[in-house]
Tab-separated table of C-alpha atoms in Angstrom:
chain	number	residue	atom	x	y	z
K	197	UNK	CA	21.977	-7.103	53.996
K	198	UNK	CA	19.673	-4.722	55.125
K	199	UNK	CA	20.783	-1.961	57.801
K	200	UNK	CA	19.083	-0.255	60.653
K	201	UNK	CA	20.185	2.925	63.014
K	202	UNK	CA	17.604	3.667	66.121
K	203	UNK	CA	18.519	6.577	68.264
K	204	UNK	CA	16.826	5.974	71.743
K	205	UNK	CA	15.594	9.394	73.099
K	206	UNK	CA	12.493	9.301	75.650
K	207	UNK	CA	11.062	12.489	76.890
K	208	UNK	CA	11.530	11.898	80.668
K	209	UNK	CA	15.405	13.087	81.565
K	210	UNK	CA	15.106	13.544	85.208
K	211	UNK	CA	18.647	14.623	85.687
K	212	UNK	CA	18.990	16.976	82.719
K	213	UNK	CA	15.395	18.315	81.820
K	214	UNK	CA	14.619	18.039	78.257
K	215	UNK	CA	18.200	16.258	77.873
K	216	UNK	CA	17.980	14.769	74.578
K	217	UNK	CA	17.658	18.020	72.584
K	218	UNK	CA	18.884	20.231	75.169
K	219	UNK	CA	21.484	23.229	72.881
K	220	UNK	CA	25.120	21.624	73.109
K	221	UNK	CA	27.421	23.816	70.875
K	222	UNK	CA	24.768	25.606	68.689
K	223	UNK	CA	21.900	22.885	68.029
K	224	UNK	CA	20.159	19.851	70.041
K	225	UNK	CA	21.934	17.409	71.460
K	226	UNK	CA	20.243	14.487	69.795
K	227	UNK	CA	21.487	16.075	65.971
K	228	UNK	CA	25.251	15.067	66.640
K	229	UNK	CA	23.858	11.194	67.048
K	230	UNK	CA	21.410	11.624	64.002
K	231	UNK	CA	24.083	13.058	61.423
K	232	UNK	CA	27.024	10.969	62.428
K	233	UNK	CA	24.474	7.916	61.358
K	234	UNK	CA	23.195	9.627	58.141
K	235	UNK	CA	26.896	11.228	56.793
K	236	UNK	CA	28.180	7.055	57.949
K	237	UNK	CA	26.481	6.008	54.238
K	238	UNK	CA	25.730	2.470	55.924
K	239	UNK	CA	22.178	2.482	56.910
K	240	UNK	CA	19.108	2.081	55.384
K	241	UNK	CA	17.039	3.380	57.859
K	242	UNK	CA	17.542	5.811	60.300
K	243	UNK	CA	15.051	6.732	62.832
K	244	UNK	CA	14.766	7.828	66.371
K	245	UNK	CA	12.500	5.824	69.023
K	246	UNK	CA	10.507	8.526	71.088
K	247	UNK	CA	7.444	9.097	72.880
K	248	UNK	CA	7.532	12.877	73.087
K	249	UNK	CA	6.025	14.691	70.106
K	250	UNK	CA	8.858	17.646	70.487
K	251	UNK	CA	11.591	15.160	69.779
K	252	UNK	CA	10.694	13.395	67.200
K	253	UNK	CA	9.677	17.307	65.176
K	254	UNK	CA	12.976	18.010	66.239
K	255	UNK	CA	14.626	14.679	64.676
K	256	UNK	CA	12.649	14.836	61.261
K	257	UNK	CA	14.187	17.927	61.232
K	258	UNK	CA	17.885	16.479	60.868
K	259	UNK	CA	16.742	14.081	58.452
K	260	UNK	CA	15.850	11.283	60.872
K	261	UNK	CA	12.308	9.273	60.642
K	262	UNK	CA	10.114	8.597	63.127
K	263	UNK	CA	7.523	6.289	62.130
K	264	UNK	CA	6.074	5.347	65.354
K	265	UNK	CA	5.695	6.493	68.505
K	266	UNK	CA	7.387	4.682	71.449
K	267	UNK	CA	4.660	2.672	73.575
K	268	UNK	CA	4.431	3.863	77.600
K	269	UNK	CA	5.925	0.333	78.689
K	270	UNK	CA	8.777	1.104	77.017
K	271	UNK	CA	9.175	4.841	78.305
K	272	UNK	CA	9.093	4.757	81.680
K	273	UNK	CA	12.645	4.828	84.389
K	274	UNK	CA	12.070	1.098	84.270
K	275	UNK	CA	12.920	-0.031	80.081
K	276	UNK	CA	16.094	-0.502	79.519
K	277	UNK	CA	17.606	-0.116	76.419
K	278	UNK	CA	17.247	-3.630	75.123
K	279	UNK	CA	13.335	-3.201	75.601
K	280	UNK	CA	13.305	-0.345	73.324
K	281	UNK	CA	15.149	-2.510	70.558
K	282	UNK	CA	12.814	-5.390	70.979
K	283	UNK	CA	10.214	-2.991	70.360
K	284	UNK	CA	11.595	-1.135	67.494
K	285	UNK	CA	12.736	-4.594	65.761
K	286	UNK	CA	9.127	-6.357	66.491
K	287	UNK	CA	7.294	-2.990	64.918
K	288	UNK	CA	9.077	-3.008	61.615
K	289	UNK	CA	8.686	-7.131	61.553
K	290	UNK	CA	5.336	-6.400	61.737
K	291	UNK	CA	5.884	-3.653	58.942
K	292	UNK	CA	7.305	-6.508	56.684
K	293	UNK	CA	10.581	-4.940	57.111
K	294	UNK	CA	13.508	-7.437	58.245
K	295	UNK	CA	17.177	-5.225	59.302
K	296	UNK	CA	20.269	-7.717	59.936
K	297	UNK	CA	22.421	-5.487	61.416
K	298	UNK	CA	21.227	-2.788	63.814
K	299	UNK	CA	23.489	0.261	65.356
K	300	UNK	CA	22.107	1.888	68.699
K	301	UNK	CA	23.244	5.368	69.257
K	302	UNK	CA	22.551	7.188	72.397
K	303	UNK	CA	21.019	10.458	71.767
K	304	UNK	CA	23.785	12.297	74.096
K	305	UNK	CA	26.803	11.192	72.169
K	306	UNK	CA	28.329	14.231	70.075
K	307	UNK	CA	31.784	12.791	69.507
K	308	UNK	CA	30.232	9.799	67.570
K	309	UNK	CA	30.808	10.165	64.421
K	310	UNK	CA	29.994	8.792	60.798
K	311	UNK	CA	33.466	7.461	60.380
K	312	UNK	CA	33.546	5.313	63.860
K	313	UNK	CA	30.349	4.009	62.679
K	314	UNK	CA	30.512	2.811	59.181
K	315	UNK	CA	33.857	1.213	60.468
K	316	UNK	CA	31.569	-0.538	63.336
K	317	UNK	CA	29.315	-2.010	60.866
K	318	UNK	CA	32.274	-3.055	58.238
K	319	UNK	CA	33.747	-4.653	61.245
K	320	UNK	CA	30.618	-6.429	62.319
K	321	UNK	CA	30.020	-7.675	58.609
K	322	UNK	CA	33.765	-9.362	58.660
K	323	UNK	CA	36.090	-6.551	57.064
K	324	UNK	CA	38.235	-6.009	59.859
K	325	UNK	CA	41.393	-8.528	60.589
K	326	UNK	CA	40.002	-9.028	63.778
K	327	UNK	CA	36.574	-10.015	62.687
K	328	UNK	CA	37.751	-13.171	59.862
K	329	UNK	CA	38.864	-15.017	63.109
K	330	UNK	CA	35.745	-15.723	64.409
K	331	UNK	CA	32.128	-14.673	63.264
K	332	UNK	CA	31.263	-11.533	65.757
K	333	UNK	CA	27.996	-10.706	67.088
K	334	UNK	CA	28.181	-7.520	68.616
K	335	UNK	CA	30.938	-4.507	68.084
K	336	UNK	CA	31.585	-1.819	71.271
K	337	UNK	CA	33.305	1.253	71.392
K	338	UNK	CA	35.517	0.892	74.616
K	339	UNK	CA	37.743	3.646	75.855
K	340	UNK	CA	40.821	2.646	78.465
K	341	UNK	CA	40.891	3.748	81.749
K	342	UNK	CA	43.277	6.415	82.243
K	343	UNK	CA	44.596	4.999	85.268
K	344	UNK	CA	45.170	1.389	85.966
K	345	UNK	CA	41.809	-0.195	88.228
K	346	UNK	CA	44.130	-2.988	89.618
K	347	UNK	CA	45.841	-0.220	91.842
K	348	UNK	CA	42.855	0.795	93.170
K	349	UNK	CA	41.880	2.030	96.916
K	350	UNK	CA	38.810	1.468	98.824
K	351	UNK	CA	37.659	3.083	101.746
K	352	UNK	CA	37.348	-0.146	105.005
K	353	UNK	CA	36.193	1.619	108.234
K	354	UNK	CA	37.663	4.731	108.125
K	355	UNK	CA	40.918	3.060	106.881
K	356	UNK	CA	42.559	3.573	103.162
K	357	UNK	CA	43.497	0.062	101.579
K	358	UNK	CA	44.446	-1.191	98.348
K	359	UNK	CA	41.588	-3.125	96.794
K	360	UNK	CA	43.939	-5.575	95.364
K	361	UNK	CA	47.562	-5.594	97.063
K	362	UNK	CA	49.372	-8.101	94.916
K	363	UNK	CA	49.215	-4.899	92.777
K	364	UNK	CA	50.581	-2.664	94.950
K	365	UNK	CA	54.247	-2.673	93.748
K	366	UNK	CA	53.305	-3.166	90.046
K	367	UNK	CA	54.315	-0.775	87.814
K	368	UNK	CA	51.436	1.332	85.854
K	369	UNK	CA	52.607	0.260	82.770
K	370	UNK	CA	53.459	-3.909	83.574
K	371	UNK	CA	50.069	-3.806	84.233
K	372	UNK	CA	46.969	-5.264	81.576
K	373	UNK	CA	44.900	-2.620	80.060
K	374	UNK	CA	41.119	-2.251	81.345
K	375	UNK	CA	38.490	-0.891	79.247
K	376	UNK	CA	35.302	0.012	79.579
K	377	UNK	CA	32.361	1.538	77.719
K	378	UNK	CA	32.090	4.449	76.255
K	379	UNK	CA	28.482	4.881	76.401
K	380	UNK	CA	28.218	6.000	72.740
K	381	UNK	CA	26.554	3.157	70.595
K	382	UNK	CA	26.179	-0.773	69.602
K	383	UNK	CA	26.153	-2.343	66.469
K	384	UNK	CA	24.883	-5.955	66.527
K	385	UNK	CA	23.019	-8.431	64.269
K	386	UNK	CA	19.394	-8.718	65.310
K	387	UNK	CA	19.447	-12.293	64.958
K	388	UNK	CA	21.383	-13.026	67.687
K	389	UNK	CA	20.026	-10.189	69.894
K	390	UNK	CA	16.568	-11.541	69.026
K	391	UNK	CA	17.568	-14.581	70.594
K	392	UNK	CA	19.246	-13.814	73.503
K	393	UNK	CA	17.351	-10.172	73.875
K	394	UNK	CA	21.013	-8.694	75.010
K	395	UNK	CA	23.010	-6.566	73.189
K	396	UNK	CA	26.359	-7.611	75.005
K	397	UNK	CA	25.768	-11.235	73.960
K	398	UNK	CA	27.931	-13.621	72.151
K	399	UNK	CA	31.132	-12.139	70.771
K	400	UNK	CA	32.049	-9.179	71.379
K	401	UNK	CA	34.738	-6.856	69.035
K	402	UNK	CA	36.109	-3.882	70.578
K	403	UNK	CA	36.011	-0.424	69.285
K	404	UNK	CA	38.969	1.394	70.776
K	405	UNK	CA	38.605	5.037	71.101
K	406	UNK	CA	40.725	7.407	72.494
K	407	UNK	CA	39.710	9.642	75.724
K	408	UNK	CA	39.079	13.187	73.590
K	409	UNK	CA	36.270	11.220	72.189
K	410	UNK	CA	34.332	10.227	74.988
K	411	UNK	CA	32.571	12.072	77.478
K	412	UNK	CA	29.453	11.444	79.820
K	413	UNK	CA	26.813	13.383	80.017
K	414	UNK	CA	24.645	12.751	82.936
K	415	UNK	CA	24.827	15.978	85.246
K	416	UNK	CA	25.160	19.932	84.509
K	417	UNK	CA	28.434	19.349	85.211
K	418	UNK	CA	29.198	16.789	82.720
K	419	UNK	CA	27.393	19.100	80.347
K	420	UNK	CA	29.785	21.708	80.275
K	421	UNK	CA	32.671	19.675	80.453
K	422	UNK	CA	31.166	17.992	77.135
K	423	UNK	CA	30.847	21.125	75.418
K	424	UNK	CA	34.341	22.904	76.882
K	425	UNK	CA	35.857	19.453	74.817
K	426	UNK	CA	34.252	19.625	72.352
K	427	UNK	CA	34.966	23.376	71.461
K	428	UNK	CA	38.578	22.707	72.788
K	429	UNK	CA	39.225	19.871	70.334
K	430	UNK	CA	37.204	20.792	67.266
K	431	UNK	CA	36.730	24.399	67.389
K	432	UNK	CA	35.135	25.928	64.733
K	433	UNK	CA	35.555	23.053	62.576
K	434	UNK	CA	33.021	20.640	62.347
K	435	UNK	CA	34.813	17.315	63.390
K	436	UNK	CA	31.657	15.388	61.621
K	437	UNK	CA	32.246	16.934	58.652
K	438	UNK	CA	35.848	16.725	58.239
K	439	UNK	CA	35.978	12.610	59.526
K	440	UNK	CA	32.837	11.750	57.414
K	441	UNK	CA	34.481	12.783	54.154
């Protein structure tokens, strides 16, 4: 069973210029996703899909490859991230190089680390409890939401209402948990995305991480906040380092 880790990182941030190896804590951003993958111990490749010469010098730097370029129809606002996959996946096909199970890793994610994905991949490949009672497809880190959606508001004419007001007596904690994603990675067998061209297709294990390891990063704002974490939690004490051992 062959293994593959692509770290999607175009050159075009809008939002955050030069986002994917902007400094966060001391070095790029996009080093976090590329050493949690290598210290992990579970893939056979790991490379970073880029169209922006600076990147990819920066990411054979921290020991990822890069051996293609990203094409323009798959770098502009319009690819999503399933496009880039497809691409990667058809390019090493046509390399004569087959992967069964793939992990994507956003290049903005510095609390993944090794640990949370070489137990993705064990999970995907049928080591977890979870996994023996049914044959899983794709694995997602989720994260709770802190407070419960069913008692939310929205906003009608002026006028504060609850969204859903069978729920408005309900106590926080008689309530079912919500999740959603955290925005880090996906591990998945090709096969099945191949087929359906989806990552969030077929069935689905969850990844449960706690709050203090997610954060996103799409404004300034969310920057610092990121990096006031990250120093908060971890210090001077590389949390890769330590969890990877």
């Amino acid at each position: 069973m062959k293994t593959l880790c692509l770290i999607t990182a175009r050159g075009g941030s809008k939002r955050i210029p030069r986002k994917n190896i902007k400094d966060f804590c001391g070095k790029p951003i996009i080093a976090y996703s590329i050493e949690a993958a290598l210290t992990s111990g579970v893939f056979d490749t790991v490379m970073v899909s880029t169209d922006d010469d600076e990147i990819a010098g920066i990411a054979k730097k921290y020991g990822a490859e890069v051996p293609f370029m990203r094409s323009a129809d798959t770098s502009n606002d319009h690819a999503t991230t399933s496009d880039v996959i497809m691409e990667v996946l058809k390019k090493y096909e046509d390399m004569g190089m087959h992967y069964d199970i793939a992990a994507c890793i956003y290049p903005t994610a510095p609390f993944v680390t090794g640990v949370r994905l070489r137990d993705a991949v064990r999970m995907l490949a049928g080591d977890a409890e979870l996994s023996r009672q049914f044959i899983p497809d794709t694995v997602i880190p989720v994260v709770r939401y802190s407070y419960p959606p069913q008692r939310a508001y929205e906003i009608c004419d002026g006028i504060l209402k609850f969204r859903a007001p069978e729920y408005m007596d309900a106590r926080s904690q008689d309530l079912t948990p919500w999740y959603h994603d955290a925005g880090q990675f996906y591990v998945f067998k090709t096969d099945s995305f191949i087929k359906t061209k989806k990552i969030t297709a077929g069935k689905i294990l969850p990844m449960v991480i706690p709050e203090t390891e997610v954060q996103d990063i799409d404004t300034e704002e969310d920057w610092a906040l990121a990096e006031m974490k990250y120093r908060l939690i971890y210090k001077s004490v590389s949390y890769h380092d330590v969890s990877s051992s």
